[in-house]
XYZ file of C-alpha atoms in Angstrom:
456
model
C 0.000 0.000 0.000
C 1.205 3.515 -0.812
C 0.331 7.057 0.207
C 0.698 10.206 -1.860
C 0.273 13.788 -0.663
C -1.632 16.505 -2.471
C -2.250 20.110 -1.430
C -5.633 21.815 -1.671
C -5.686 25.265 -3.260
C -7.859 27.095 -0.728
C -6.272 28.790 2.293
C -7.851 29.351 5.692
C -7.678 32.598 7.673
C -4.243 31.638 9.091
C -2.725 31.234 5.618
C -2.592 27.431 5.859
C -3.510 24.927 3.149
C -5.146 21.558 3.716
C -3.332 18.287 3.029
C -5.097 15.738 0.846
C -4.075 12.077 1.047
C -4.259 9.427 -1.684
C -4.281 5.750 -0.685
C -3.494 2.996 -3.220
C -3.393 -0.778 -2.838
C -3.938 -3.002 -5.837
C -7.183 -1.905 -7.515
C -8.110 0.282 -4.543
C -7.454 3.956 -5.229
C -9.089 6.585 -2.992
C -8.288 10.176 -2.091
C -9.651 12.432 0.645
C -8.912 15.650 2.518
C -7.296 15.039 5.914
C -8.359 18.125 7.905
C -4.647 18.642 8.613
C -3.375 22.117 7.698
C 0.106 23.466 7.028
C 1.756 26.625 5.747
C 2.733 26.518 2.032
C 6.401 27.291 2.869
C 6.709 23.774 4.319
C 5.425 22.098 1.139
C 8.029 21.166 -1.484
C 7.572 19.362 -4.779
C 10.436 16.927 -5.398
C 11.240 15.148 -8.657
C 12.424 11.546 -8.874
C 12.703 8.644 -11.314
C 10.010 5.957 -10.910
C 10.520 2.203 -11.357
C 10.166 2.541 -15.106
C 12.825 5.220 -15.328
C 10.298 7.962 -16.012
C 10.573 11.287 -14.240
C 7.844 11.960 -11.691
C 7.260 14.263 -8.722
C 5.607 14.207 -5.293
C 4.706 16.722 -2.620
C 6.772 16.352 0.556
C 6.816 18.291 3.798
C 10.148 19.923 4.633
C 11.418 22.440 7.138
C 13.295 25.337 5.448
C 16.797 26.151 6.611
C 15.943 29.641 7.867
C 13.369 32.423 7.850
C 10.732 30.494 9.811
C 9.161 31.680 13.043
C 9.430 29.356 16.062
C 5.641 29.190 16.373
C 5.307 28.025 12.761
C 7.990 25.385 13.325
C 6.029 24.051 16.294
C 2.843 23.874 14.183
C 4.798 22.110 11.423
C 6.052 19.434 13.795
C 2.535 18.875 15.184
C 1.127 18.457 11.649
C 3.893 16.075 10.560
C 3.361 14.020 13.709
C -0.414 13.924 13.159
C 0.058 12.918 9.513
C 2.333 10.026 10.526
C -0.239 8.807 13.044
C -3.003 9.147 10.467
C -1.126 6.969 7.951
C -0.531 4.319 10.598
C -4.206 4.467 11.563
C -5.294 3.981 7.934
C -2.911 1.036 7.510
C -4.238 -0.621 10.672
C -7.848 -0.062 9.632
C -7.176 -1.530 6.186
C -5.445 -4.602 7.594
C -8.301 -5.195 10.048
C -10.767 -5.405 7.166
C -9.210 -8.772 6.165
C -9.848 -8.459 2.451
C -13.451 -7.334 2.764
C -14.769 -5.111 -0.012
C -13.575 -1.522 0.315
C -16.507 0.710 -0.529
C -16.374 4.191 -2.004
C -15.781 6.775 0.706
C -13.916 4.344 2.970
C -10.830 6.560 3.194
C -12.815 9.700 4.083
C -14.727 7.748 6.736
C -11.516 6.309 8.179
C -9.950 9.781 8.401
C -13.042 11.083 10.180
C -12.883 8.160 12.620
C -9.218 8.929 13.251
C -10.040 12.510 14.262
C -12.949 11.347 16.415
C -10.711 8.874 18.271
C -7.757 11.225 18.668
C -7.278 13.190 21.875
C -7.040 16.873 20.857
C -3.413 17.940 20.990
C -3.700 21.653 20.377
C -5.304 23.959 22.918
C -7.473 25.656 20.325
C -8.914 22.304 19.211
C -10.304 21.820 22.709
C -12.882 24.547 22.122
C -16.176 22.744 21.674
C -18.527 24.493 19.250
C -21.547 24.133 21.552
C -19.579 25.710 24.389
C -18.523 28.544 22.084
C -22.169 29.175 21.151
C -23.141 29.247 24.837
C -20.366 31.743 25.582
C -21.413 33.936 22.645
C -25.056 33.973 23.755
C -24.107 34.783 27.346
C -21.460 37.452 26.723
C -23.029 39.260 23.764
C -26.460 40.838 23.687
C -28.288 37.815 22.262
C -30.157 37.005 25.471
C -31.277 40.646 25.791
C -32.297 40.882 22.145
C -35.785 40.354 20.768
C -37.569 37.104 21.523
C -37.270 35.975 17.905
C -33.493 36.624 17.755
C -32.765 34.802 21.004
C -34.959 31.935 19.835
C -33.124 31.785 16.494
C -29.761 31.276 18.216
C -31.286 28.680 20.541
C -32.697 26.738 17.572
C -29.357 26.909 15.760
C -27.605 25.520 18.841
C -30.166 22.737 19.132
C -29.541 21.674 15.522
C -25.774 21.576 16.182
C -26.311 19.522 19.359
C -28.466 17.038 17.456
C -25.879 16.858 14.680
C -23.190 16.020 17.228
C -25.433 13.374 18.813
C -26.144 11.892 15.385
C -22.437 11.635 14.532
C -21.848 10.025 17.916
C -24.058 7.074 16.927
C -21.354 5.955 14.488
C -18.368 7.509 16.251
C -19.032 7.319 20.038
C -16.176 9.681 20.939
C -17.087 12.339 18.367
C -17.074 15.956 19.519
C -17.706 18.991 17.358
C -14.485 20.936 17.881
C -13.855 24.385 16.414
C -10.262 23.509 15.502
C -11.447 20.623 13.347
C -14.256 22.336 11.484
C -13.703 22.909 7.791
C -15.772 23.428 4.657
C -16.706 19.746 4.324
C -17.873 19.716 7.964
C -20.058 22.776 7.378
C -21.569 21.150 4.278
C -22.285 18.056 6.348
C -24.060 20.214 8.944
C -26.161 21.784 6.178
C -27.033 18.327 4.864
C -28.070 17.212 8.356
C -30.302 20.261 8.846
C -32.166 19.456 5.636
C -32.994 16.001 7.016
C -33.063 16.830 10.733
C -36.801 16.132 11.094
C -36.292 12.702 9.491
C -33.198 11.922 11.574
C -35.072 12.705 14.807
C -37.801 10.308 13.757
C -35.290 7.596 12.820
C -32.952 8.110 15.792
C -35.070 9.438 18.702
C -32.028 9.349 20.999
C -30.499 12.402 19.287
C -33.419 14.469 20.549
C -33.066 13.436 24.183
C -31.513 15.728 26.744
C -31.951 19.222 28.129
C -33.036 21.674 25.431
C -33.220 19.060 22.672
C -36.858 18.069 23.011
C -39.569 19.681 20.967
C -41.145 19.453 17.570
C -38.792 19.379 14.591
C -40.302 20.495 11.303
C -38.864 20.387 7.756
C -36.620 23.365 7.038
C -36.496 25.342 3.841
C -33.264 26.620 2.226
C -33.778 30.120 3.680
C -34.060 28.771 7.220
C -30.905 26.677 6.821
C -29.012 29.629 5.338
C -30.084 31.822 8.252
C -28.918 29.261 10.811
C -25.546 28.943 9.088
C -25.222 32.745 9.170
C -25.812 32.682 12.926
C -23.139 30.003 13.308
C -20.800 32.146 11.194
C -21.400 35.093 13.539
C -20.412 32.901 16.500
C -17.228 31.670 14.786
C -16.268 35.199 13.690
C -16.705 36.377 17.284
C -14.593 33.442 18.457
C -11.713 34.527 16.209
C -11.986 38.205 17.221
C -11.918 37.313 20.905
C -9.044 34.830 20.312
C -11.063 31.900 21.575
C -10.383 29.990 18.346
C -7.497 30.359 15.869
C -9.349 30.413 12.540
C -12.779 30.729 11.008
C -13.975 27.724 8.959
C -16.382 30.044 7.117
C -13.439 31.761 5.387
C -13.640 29.154 2.607
C -17.372 28.466 2.873
C -19.921 30.009 0.506
C -23.482 29.802 1.778
C -26.585 29.786 -0.375
C -28.639 32.857 -1.215
C -32.031 33.444 0.336
C -34.959 33.661 -2.060
C -38.017 35.798 -1.293
C -41.209 36.386 -3.212
C -43.064 39.672 -3.578
C -44.426 40.598 -0.123
C -48.189 40.314 0.246
C -50.187 42.618 2.491
C -53.702 43.847 3.203
C -55.135 46.640 1.090
C -56.660 49.561 2.962
C -60.142 48.238 2.121
C -59.241 44.797 3.514
C -57.763 46.355 6.636
C -60.991 48.294 7.221
C -63.060 45.127 6.748
C -61.057 43.460 9.495
C -61.281 46.595 11.655
C -65.083 46.807 11.349
C -65.845 43.096 11.633
C -68.000 42.257 14.665
C -66.064 40.139 17.153
C -68.225 41.075 20.138
C -69.092 37.412 20.638
C -65.430 36.672 21.472
C -63.563 39.395 23.439
C -60.316 37.464 22.955
C -60.513 37.784 19.169
C -61.653 41.421 19.453
C -58.558 42.280 21.513
C -56.178 40.454 19.182
C -57.836 42.088 16.153
C -57.393 45.566 17.635
C -53.740 44.895 18.444
C -53.186 43.672 14.871
C -54.893 46.746 13.393
C -52.826 49.019 15.662
C -49.676 47.291 14.385
C -50.891 47.891 10.813
C -51.100 51.606 11.680
C -47.620 51.984 13.200
C -45.571 49.310 11.359
C -43.429 48.093 14.263
C -42.188 44.529 14.565
C -44.036 42.207 16.913
C -40.955 42.022 19.205
C -41.257 45.805 19.740
C -45.058 45.774 19.859
C -45.187 43.475 22.881
C -42.851 45.761 24.858
C -44.553 49.089 24.173
C -45.697 51.032 27.220
C -47.688 54.208 27.726
C -44.354 56.011 27.983
C -43.711 55.293 24.302
C -46.607 57.596 23.311
C -45.612 61.264 23.428
C -47.828 64.054 22.051
C -49.804 61.738 19.795
C -46.653 60.095 18.464
C -45.215 56.603 19.024
C -41.494 56.687 19.902
C -39.392 53.545 20.210
C -35.964 52.084 19.403
C -36.208 48.861 17.396
C -34.672 45.969 19.360
C -33.384 44.376 16.157
C -31.080 47.315 15.367
C -30.464 48.983 18.730
C -26.982 47.451 19.131
C -25.552 48.331 15.716
C -27.733 51.278 14.649
C -29.787 52.643 17.546
C -32.239 55.101 15.978
C -35.417 56.366 17.608
C -38.352 55.689 15.304
C -41.151 58.233 15.504
C -44.544 57.389 14.033
C -47.457 59.848 14.326
C -50.612 58.015 15.401
C -53.518 58.215 12.971
C -57.160 58.372 14.000
C -57.607 54.575 13.991
C -54.573 53.991 16.226
C -55.719 56.679 18.704
C -59.215 55.174 18.958
C -57.741 51.733 19.717
C -55.448 53.139 22.426
C -58.341 54.988 24.059
C -60.406 51.787 23.996
C -57.828 49.950 26.134
C -56.559 52.831 28.259
C -55.977 51.745 31.855
C -54.111 53.861 34.426
C -53.339 50.725 36.476
C -51.541 49.089 33.546
C -48.198 50.269 32.169
C -48.328 48.372 28.866
C -50.313 49.735 25.929
C -52.493 46.624 25.727
C -53.573 43.824 28.050
C -51.424 40.667 28.047
C -51.461 38.799 24.738
C -50.368 35.373 23.641
C -46.828 34.423 22.722
C -45.570 35.472 19.322
C -46.525 32.117 17.755
C -49.954 32.183 19.442
C -50.504 35.707 18.099
C -49.712 34.492 14.580
C -52.238 31.663 14.813
C -54.987 33.996 16.018
C -54.291 36.459 13.188
C -55.051 33.701 10.651
C -58.374 33.028 12.377
C -59.234 36.741 12.501
C -58.636 37.276 8.776
C -60.498 34.098 7.842
C -63.534 35.067 9.918
C -63.455 38.587 8.442
C -63.632 37.065 4.949
C -60.128 38.025 3.772
C -59.857 35.113 1.328
C -58.161 36.805 -1.632
C -55.825 34.441 -3.484
C -52.141 35.390 -3.626
C -49.057 33.810 -5.168
C -46.256 33.151 -2.694
C -42.981 31.214 -2.664
C -43.217 27.881 -0.859
C -40.442 28.026 1.793
C -39.560 24.320 1.375
C -39.667 23.865 -2.393
C -39.153 27.497 -3.503
C -41.926 26.939 -6.023
C -44.634 29.546 -6.648
C -47.897 28.402 -5.051
C -51.379 29.913 -4.732
C -52.741 30.474 -1.218
C -55.573 32.309 0.487
C -54.364 35.520 2.097
C -55.390 34.447 5.604
C -53.356 31.216 5.216
C -50.066 33.139 4.905
C -50.921 35.844 7.442
C -48.673 36.562 10.424
C -47.755 39.464 12.671
C -45.209 40.611 10.083
C -48.038 41.092 7.581
C -49.103 44.066 9.726
C -45.676 45.649 9.163
C -45.876 44.909 5.435
C -49.379 46.396 5.331
C -48.094 49.612 6.909
C -45.083 49.912 4.605
C -46.779 48.708 1.401
C -49.784 51.018 1.605
C -47.756 54.114 2.494
C -45.274 53.459 -0.293
C -48.161 52.865 -2.706
C -49.477 56.356 -1.979
C -46.245 58.353 -1.706
C -43.660 56.226 -3.622
C -40.732 57.633 -1.648
C -38.459 55.057 -0.017
C -36.643 57.608 2.143
C -39.860 58.939 3.671
C -41.236 55.470 4.344
C -37.891 54.368 5.854
C -38.182 57.189 8.408
C -41.364 55.530 9.680
C -40.317 51.873 9.327
C -36.767 52.158 10.687
C -35.081 50.643 7.626
C -31.575 51.858 6.864
C -31.152 54.040 3.744
C -30.847 51.790 0.682
C -31.849 48.732 2.708
C -32.057 45.511 0.698
C -34.798 44.342 3.041
C -36.902 47.395 2.201
C -36.629 46.613 -1.500
C -38.699 43.475 -0.890
C -41.567 45.603 0.360
C -41.550 47.802 -2.717
C -44.178 46.482 -5.057
C -44.545 48.302 -8.369
C -48.327 47.950 -8.663
C -50.616 48.336 -11.647
C -51.407 51.973 -10.842
C -47.725 52.906 -10.755
C -47.104 51.067 -14.035
C -49.877 53.054 -15.680
C -48.365 56.308 -14.430
C -44.945 55.311 -15.786
C -46.306 54.442 -19.232
C -48.547 57.529 -19.325
C -45.491 59.696 -18.641
C -44.056 58.888 -22.073
C -47.363 59.215 -23.987
């Protein structure tokens, strides 16, 4: 059996390249990345004459005579030592197979098993990814952020914990270590997230433990991309705070999110909901009024549930959006229209500090909104992008309703009347030139007619 070294072209953030190993024995010929990294100055290509007298060349690892920092020399020796142990491990694994069929992917699987069985030798490799996520959530402002943002990080961590538990079924000593993460590992995590709901059903044990229980639903590409972005934020923070040496996302290209044209209530539809008689169910009447108020001020639900009477000053709603208060804290001021003022007066209570009585959780609020629109007869058909398949599908408006539809209703109707992004951004809190705002901008039929009429 023979081994041959190859060097991958991509570099990580430390300027190292990954070593690829080729294993040959008889008709068996497999090659795989090793997750061992080295600086290019230690890689030399040497020429030699093969058994047939033909000139050939191989990559070898060599220590230059001078011009190398002591720290780099230490890393070189660690890599060379790890590579020698890896080759011995592969040889032992091959001999233990006793001439059984070697399937495709055997070498990559053996290398992964080697890393899972190895005791981490570098201090930075001892940083467990789950521990890094916990530290990030505790030290940064995640826990003080909006409910949806904190929940997003918690869900991302849960997926990573389940991934680690799933890998441990095959490799009992597997740990997800930051020093061993690379592009192939991140792709494997993405692949697991796509099938996480199926894996939980097939291997219930990966969903056992504190924080791992709960319903697991199929995830669309946008959801997976968003979770990988959150993981990237954690790894970037780890590098900046010197908790880990390099960022595996430096060579990782994530997918692009795909969004359809936002759908929202017209002013006529909003008034139908506002005037619908819900006197038979005070719960629905309260939730309807809160939804209509949100349609009139355009705030996110995370801000809506924290509004107090102190946020209303001289007939104007003043608040700082929780989503942007860390990076771009801007006070958003929205004058209250007649409808919003009537709703506030209806629920005014000097013994209560919040604008409205207690409401359901964010998810409960979303479910009630669907019921409210359905009962009010808002059944217009709209074309939306299916989050799982990314195919265009036709749905009733109430079926795709949520608290964020109130924000879209506010933005969409104002822009439809005034067609000025800068003015609308002052009321919505979007940054100038925001890509997110562009999704709200719908060039409707009326605007198209005006554009064509302008050149008549």
